[in-house]
C-alpha atoms as one frame of an Amber mdcrd trajectory, in Angstrom:
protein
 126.513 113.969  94.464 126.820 110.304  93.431 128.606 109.117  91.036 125.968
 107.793  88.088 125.789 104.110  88.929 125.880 101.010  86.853 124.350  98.609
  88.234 123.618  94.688  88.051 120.986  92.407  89.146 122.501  88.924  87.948
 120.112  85.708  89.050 120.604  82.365  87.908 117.947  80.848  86.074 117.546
  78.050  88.314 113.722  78.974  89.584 111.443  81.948  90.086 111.978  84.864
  91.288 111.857  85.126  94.865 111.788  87.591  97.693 115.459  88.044  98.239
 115.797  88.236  94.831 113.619  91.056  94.442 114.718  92.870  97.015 118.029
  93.002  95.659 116.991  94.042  92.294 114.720  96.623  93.875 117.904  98.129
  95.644 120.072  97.691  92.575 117.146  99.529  90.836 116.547 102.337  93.178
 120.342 103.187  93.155 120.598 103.501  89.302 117.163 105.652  89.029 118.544
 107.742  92.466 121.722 108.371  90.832 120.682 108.556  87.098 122.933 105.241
  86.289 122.147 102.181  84.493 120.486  99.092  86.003 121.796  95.843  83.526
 120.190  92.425  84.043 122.346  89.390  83.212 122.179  85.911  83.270 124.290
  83.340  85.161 123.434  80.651  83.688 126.465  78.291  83.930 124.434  75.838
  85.914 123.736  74.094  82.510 121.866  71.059  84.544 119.620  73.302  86.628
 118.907  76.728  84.184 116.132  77.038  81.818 114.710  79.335  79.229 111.581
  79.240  81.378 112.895  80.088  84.760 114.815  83.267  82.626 111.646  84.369
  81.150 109.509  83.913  84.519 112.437  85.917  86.225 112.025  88.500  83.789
 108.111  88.536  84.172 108.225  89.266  88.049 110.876  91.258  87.300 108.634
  93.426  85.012 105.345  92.750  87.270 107.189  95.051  89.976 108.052  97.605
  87.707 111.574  97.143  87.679 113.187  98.028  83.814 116.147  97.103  83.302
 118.489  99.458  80.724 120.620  96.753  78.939 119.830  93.207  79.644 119.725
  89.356  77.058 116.512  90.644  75.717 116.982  94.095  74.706 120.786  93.628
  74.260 123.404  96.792  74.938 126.933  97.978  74.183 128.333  95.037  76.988
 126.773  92.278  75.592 126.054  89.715  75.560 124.661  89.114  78.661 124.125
  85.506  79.139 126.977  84.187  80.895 126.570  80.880  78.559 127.465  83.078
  75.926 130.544  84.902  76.915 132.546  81.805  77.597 135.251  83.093  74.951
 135.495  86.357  77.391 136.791  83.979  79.956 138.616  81.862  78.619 140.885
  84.916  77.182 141.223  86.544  80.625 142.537  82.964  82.220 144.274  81.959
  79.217 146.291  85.776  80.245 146.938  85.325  83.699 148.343  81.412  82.964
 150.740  82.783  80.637 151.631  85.952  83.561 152.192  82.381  85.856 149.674
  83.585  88.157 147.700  80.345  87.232 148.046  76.881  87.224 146.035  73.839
  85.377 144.982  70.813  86.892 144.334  68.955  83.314 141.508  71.330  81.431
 140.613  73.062  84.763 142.433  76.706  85.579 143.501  77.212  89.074 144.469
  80.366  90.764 147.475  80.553  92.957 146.255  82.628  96.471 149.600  84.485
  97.282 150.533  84.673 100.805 151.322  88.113 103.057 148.431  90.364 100.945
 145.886  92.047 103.001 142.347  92.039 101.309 140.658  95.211 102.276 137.642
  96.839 100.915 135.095  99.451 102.659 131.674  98.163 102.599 129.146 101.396
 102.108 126.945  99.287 104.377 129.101  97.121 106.592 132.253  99.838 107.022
 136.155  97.894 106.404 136.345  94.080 105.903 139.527  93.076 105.827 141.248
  89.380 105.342 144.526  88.249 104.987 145.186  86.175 101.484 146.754  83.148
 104.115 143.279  82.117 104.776 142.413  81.432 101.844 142.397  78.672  99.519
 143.981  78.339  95.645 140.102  79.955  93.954 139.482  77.424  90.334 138.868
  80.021  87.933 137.748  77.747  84.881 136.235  74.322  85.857 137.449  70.872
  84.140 133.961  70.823  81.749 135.342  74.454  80.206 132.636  76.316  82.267
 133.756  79.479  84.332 132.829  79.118  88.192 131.039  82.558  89.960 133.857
  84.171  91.260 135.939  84.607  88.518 133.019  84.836  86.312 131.452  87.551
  88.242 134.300  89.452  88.308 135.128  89.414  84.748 131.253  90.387  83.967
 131.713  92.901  86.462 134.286  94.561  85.264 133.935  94.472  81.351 130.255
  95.748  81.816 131.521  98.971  83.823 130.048  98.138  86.639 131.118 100.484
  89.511 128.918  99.271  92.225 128.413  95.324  93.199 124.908  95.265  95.704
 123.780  92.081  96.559 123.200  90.136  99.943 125.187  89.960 102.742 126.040
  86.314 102.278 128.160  87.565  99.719 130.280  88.845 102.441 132.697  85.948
 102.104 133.076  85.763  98.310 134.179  89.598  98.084 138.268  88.839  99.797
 138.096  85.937  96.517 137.238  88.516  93.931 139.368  91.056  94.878 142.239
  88.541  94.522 141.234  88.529  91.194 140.524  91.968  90.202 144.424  92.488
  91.434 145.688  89.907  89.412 144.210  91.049  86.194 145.282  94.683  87.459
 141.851  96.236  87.519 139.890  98.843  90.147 137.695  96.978  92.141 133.808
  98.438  92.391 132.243  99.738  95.299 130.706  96.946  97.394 127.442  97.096
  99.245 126.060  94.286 100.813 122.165  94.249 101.729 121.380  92.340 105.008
 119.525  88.930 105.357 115.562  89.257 104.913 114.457  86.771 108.582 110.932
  85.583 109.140 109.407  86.664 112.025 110.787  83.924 114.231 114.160  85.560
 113.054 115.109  82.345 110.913 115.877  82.455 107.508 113.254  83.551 105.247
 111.255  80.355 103.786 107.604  78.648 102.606 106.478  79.034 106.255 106.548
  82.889 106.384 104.447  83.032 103.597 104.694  82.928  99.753 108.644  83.098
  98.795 108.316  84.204  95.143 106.803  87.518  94.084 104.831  86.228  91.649
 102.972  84.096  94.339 101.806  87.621  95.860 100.619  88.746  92.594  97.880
  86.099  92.791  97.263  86.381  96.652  96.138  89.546  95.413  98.986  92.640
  96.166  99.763  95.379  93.983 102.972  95.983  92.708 103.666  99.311  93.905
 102.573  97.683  97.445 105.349  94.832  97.103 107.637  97.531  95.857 106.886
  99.397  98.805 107.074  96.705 101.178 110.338  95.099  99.528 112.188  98.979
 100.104 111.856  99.147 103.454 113.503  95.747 104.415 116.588  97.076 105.837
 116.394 100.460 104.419 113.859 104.045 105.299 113.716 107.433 104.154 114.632
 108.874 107.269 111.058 109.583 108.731 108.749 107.569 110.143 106.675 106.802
 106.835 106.514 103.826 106.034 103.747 104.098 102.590 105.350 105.857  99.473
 105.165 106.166  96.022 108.258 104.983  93.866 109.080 108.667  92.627 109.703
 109.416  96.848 111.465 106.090  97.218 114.234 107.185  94.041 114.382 110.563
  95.368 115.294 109.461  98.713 117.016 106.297  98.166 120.529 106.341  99.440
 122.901 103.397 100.261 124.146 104.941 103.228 121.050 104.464 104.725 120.737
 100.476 104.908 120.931  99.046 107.896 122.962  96.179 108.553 120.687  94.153
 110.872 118.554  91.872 109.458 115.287  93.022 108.134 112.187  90.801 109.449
 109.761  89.956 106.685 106.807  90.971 108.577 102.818  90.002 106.541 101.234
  92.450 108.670 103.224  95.032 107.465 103.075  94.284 104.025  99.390  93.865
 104.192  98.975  97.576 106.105 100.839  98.712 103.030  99.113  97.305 100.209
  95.606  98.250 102.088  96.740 102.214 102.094  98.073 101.997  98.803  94.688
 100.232  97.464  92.651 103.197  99.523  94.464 105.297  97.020  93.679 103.933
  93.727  91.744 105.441  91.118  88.231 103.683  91.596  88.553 102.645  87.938
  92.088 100.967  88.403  90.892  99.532  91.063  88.228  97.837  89.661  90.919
  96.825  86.709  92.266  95.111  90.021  89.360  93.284  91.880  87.817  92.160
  88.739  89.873  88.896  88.303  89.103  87.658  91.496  85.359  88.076  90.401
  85.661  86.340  87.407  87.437  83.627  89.117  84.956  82.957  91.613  82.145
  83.004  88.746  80.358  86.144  89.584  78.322  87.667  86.690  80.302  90.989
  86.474  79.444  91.704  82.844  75.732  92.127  84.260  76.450  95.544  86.092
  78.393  98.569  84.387  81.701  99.505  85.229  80.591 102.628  87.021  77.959
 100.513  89.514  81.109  98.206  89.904  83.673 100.812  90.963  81.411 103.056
  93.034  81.019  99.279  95.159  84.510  98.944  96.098  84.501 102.739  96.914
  81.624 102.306  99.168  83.972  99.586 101.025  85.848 102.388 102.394  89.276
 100.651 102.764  88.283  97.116 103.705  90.376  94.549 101.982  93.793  94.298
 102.728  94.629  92.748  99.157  92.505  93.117  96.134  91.709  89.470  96.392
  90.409  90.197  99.928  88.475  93.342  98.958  86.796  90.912  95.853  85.642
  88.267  98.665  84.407  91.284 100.960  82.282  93.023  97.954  81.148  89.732
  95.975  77.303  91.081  97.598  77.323  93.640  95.445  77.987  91.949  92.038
  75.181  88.622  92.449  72.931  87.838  95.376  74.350  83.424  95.088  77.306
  84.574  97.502  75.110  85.480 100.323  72.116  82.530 100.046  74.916  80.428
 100.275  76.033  82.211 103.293  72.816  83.285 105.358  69.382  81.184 105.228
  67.404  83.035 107.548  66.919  80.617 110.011  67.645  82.656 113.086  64.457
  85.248 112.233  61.455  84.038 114.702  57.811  84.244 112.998  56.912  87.133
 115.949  60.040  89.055 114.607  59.397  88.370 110.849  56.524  89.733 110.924
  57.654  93.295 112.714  60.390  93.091 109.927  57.517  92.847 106.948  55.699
  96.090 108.292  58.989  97.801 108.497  60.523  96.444 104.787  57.339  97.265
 103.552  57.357 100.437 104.248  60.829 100.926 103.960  60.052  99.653 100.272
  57.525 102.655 100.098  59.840 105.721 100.413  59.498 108.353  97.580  63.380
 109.118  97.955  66.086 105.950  97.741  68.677 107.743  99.394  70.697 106.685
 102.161  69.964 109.359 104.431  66.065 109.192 104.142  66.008 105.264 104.582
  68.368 105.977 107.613  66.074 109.222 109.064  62.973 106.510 108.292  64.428
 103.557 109.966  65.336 106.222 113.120  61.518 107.523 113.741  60.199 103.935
 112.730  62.387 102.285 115.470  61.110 104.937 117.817  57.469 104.975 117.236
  57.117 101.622 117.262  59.718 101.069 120.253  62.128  98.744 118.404  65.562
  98.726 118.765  67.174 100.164 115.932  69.836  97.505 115.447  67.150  94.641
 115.331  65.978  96.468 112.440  69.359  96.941 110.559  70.946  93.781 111.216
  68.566  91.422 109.968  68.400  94.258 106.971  72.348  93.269 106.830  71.954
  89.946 106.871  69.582  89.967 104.073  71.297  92.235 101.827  75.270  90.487
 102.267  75.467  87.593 104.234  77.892  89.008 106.328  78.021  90.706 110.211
  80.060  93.413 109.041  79.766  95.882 106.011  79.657  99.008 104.965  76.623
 101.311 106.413  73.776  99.392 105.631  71.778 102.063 103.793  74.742 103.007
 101.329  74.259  99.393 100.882  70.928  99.111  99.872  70.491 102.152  97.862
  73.496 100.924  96.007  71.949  98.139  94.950  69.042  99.877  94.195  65.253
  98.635  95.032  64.375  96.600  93.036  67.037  94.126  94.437  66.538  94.755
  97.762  63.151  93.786  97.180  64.028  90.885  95.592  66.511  89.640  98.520
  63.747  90.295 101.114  61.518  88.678  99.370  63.724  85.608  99.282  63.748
  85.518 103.132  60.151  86.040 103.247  60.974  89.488 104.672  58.161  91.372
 101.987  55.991  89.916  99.693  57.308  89.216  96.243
């Protein structure tokens, strides 16, 4: 069994949060929950020209959006605080003020240099990458404290590290590099190093470095695009990591369950859209109709549909009647905007391609379509089949135009589910507007 882990996702406040980000929290995340550890959030934020308040809170917010709690963290506090690194300056200043007076230090006026001794082999087994090892010659002197009294990352990030408890240090492989640096430090000061695990690079599908061109960079950009959470979540977990099967679509409870470090990979993982979007489409097919509509409704709303005119039950039995079309929610709100007014489609379809000679085969059928004692799919469909047949028409120049007419679109759900969904009186109504029955 695993030791409990504590864990630390620590971004600077210097923008949103993005993909790479996330996926490192995610990991840092999955290995606290896995082994029933802690997962702290701090701050760097000794980049005083660059970090804000806002970038903190909006890191916090995706953060939160992808269900990822933190257990001690600036805004809920804990026994390591605090957990700004603007705010532990004291911290250190103490731990360089100790190795300067052990003459393991030097100054350079106010800024505290550390002297790289020669001959030491820096060596440290990487639970992903296996033994990186570097000799302390190839190295330069590391400044600890810089001349404006501010701490720079790899001292800082070792004395966070280390005074919060933190036994395991995950974060991306371009880390690699800084790790021979720290442990210099963590020697110095006499301490045990953490276990390191570095996560590899996240590539676009052109295999260059993940960027605006791929697609949206910060998570909170695919919250409006229209994916779910548990979808990103999903997505995010198996970039450079799997549960040992071939699934690839799984709830978070599987993902903590099975999540084990041993099991990254340590080639890059390609940040593939299709894949996402396969994922957030199965995990939308699986939604409780009502939290679905919860979902879909936004993108309603934003595109000025009256969805206060219909009840919550006609709204969510539409998107079930979609059947799985809709690879985002935002997607699945364009697909089903038919069902909520009948504006969406006139703007779409005006009819023009019905001859008169065909029109008017089209009003005997809709007419008596209109007729039918039951409004069930089934009977309309059974109707339309011996219609078609008596009166030797093809059936699909009877239920396309009906398509047409009723969504504006080529492709939708069965066209009879359609119309008895929307009931007759609207069907009737659309017809009519095409001159398809008499109002």
């Amino acid at each position: 069994m695993n030791k409990e882990a504590r864990v630390r996702f620590a971004p600077s406040p210097t923008g949103a949060l993005h993909i790479g980000g996330g996926h490192t929290a995610l990991f840092n995340w999955l290995w606290a929950r896995h082994t029933g550890g802690k997962f702290i959030l701090r701050i760097e934020d000794t980049d005083r020209e660059r970090s804000t308040k806002e970038y903190e809170e909006t890191i916090m917010a995706g953060m939160t959006w992808m269900g990822l709690d933190w257990d001690e963290g600036p805004d809920i506090g804990g026994p390591y605080g605090p957990y700004r690194q603007s705010e532990r300056l004291e911290i250190y200043h103490k731990y360089a003020q100790q190795l300067l007076d052990e003459g393991k230090t030097y100054t350079e006026g106010p800024a505290i240099i550390y002297k790289v001794p020669e001959g030491i082999s820096l060596a440290f087994d990487d639970i992903v990458y296996g033994r990186i090892e570097v000799r302390s010659e190839t190295l330069k002197d590391i400044v600890m404290i810089k001349s404006d009294g501010m701490p720079t990352y790899n001292y800082a990030v070792v004395i966070d590290d280390y005074t919060m408890g933190i036994n395991y240090v995950i974060r991306g492989e371009d880390h690699i590099s800084n790790t021979p640096k720290q442990l210099l430090i963590y020697k110095a000061l006499g301490w045990e190093e953490p276990q390191f695990a570095h996560l590899p690079m996240i590539l676009g599908k052109d295999k260059k470095k993940l960027s605006k061109r791929h697609g949206a960079t910060s998570v909170y950009e695919y919250r409006d695009l229209g994916y779910m959470p548990d979808s990103v979540f999903n997505f995010l977990a198996i970039l450079g990591w799997s549960p040992g099967d071939d699934r690839e679509v799984f709830s978070r409870e599987e993902a903590i369950k099975l999540f084990d470090l041993k099991r990254v990979t340590k080639r890059a993982a390609v940040f593939d859209m299709d894949k996402l979007n396969f994922i957030n489409q199965e995990h939308l097919k699986e939604l409780d109709p009502m939290v679905r509509l919860e979902m879909v409704e936004p993108f309603w709303k934003e595109a000025m549909l009256p969805v206060e005119k219909h009840s919550r039950e006609y709204l969510a039995q539409a998107l079930e009647l979609m059947g799985g079309r809709g690879r985002t929610t935002k997607e699945l709100a364009e697909y089903s905007d038919y069902f909520v007014s009948f504006e969406p489609v006139k703007n779409r379809y005006d009819g023009s391609d019905v001859s008169e000679e065909d029109k008017g085969i089209l009003k005997n059928f809709f007419g008596d379509l209109l007729k039918l004692d039951s409004w069930k799919a089934e009977s309309m469909e059974e109707f339309a089949r011996s219609w078609s047949n008596e009166k030797d028409v093809k059936m699909k120049n009877l239920a396309m135009p009906l398509r047409w007419a009723l969504t504006g679109v080529k492709v939708s759900p069965g066209i009879f589910e359609v119309a008895e969904h929307l009931g007759r009186d609207e069907v009737k109504e659309r017809l009519a507007y095409y001159g398809f029955v008499n109002p």
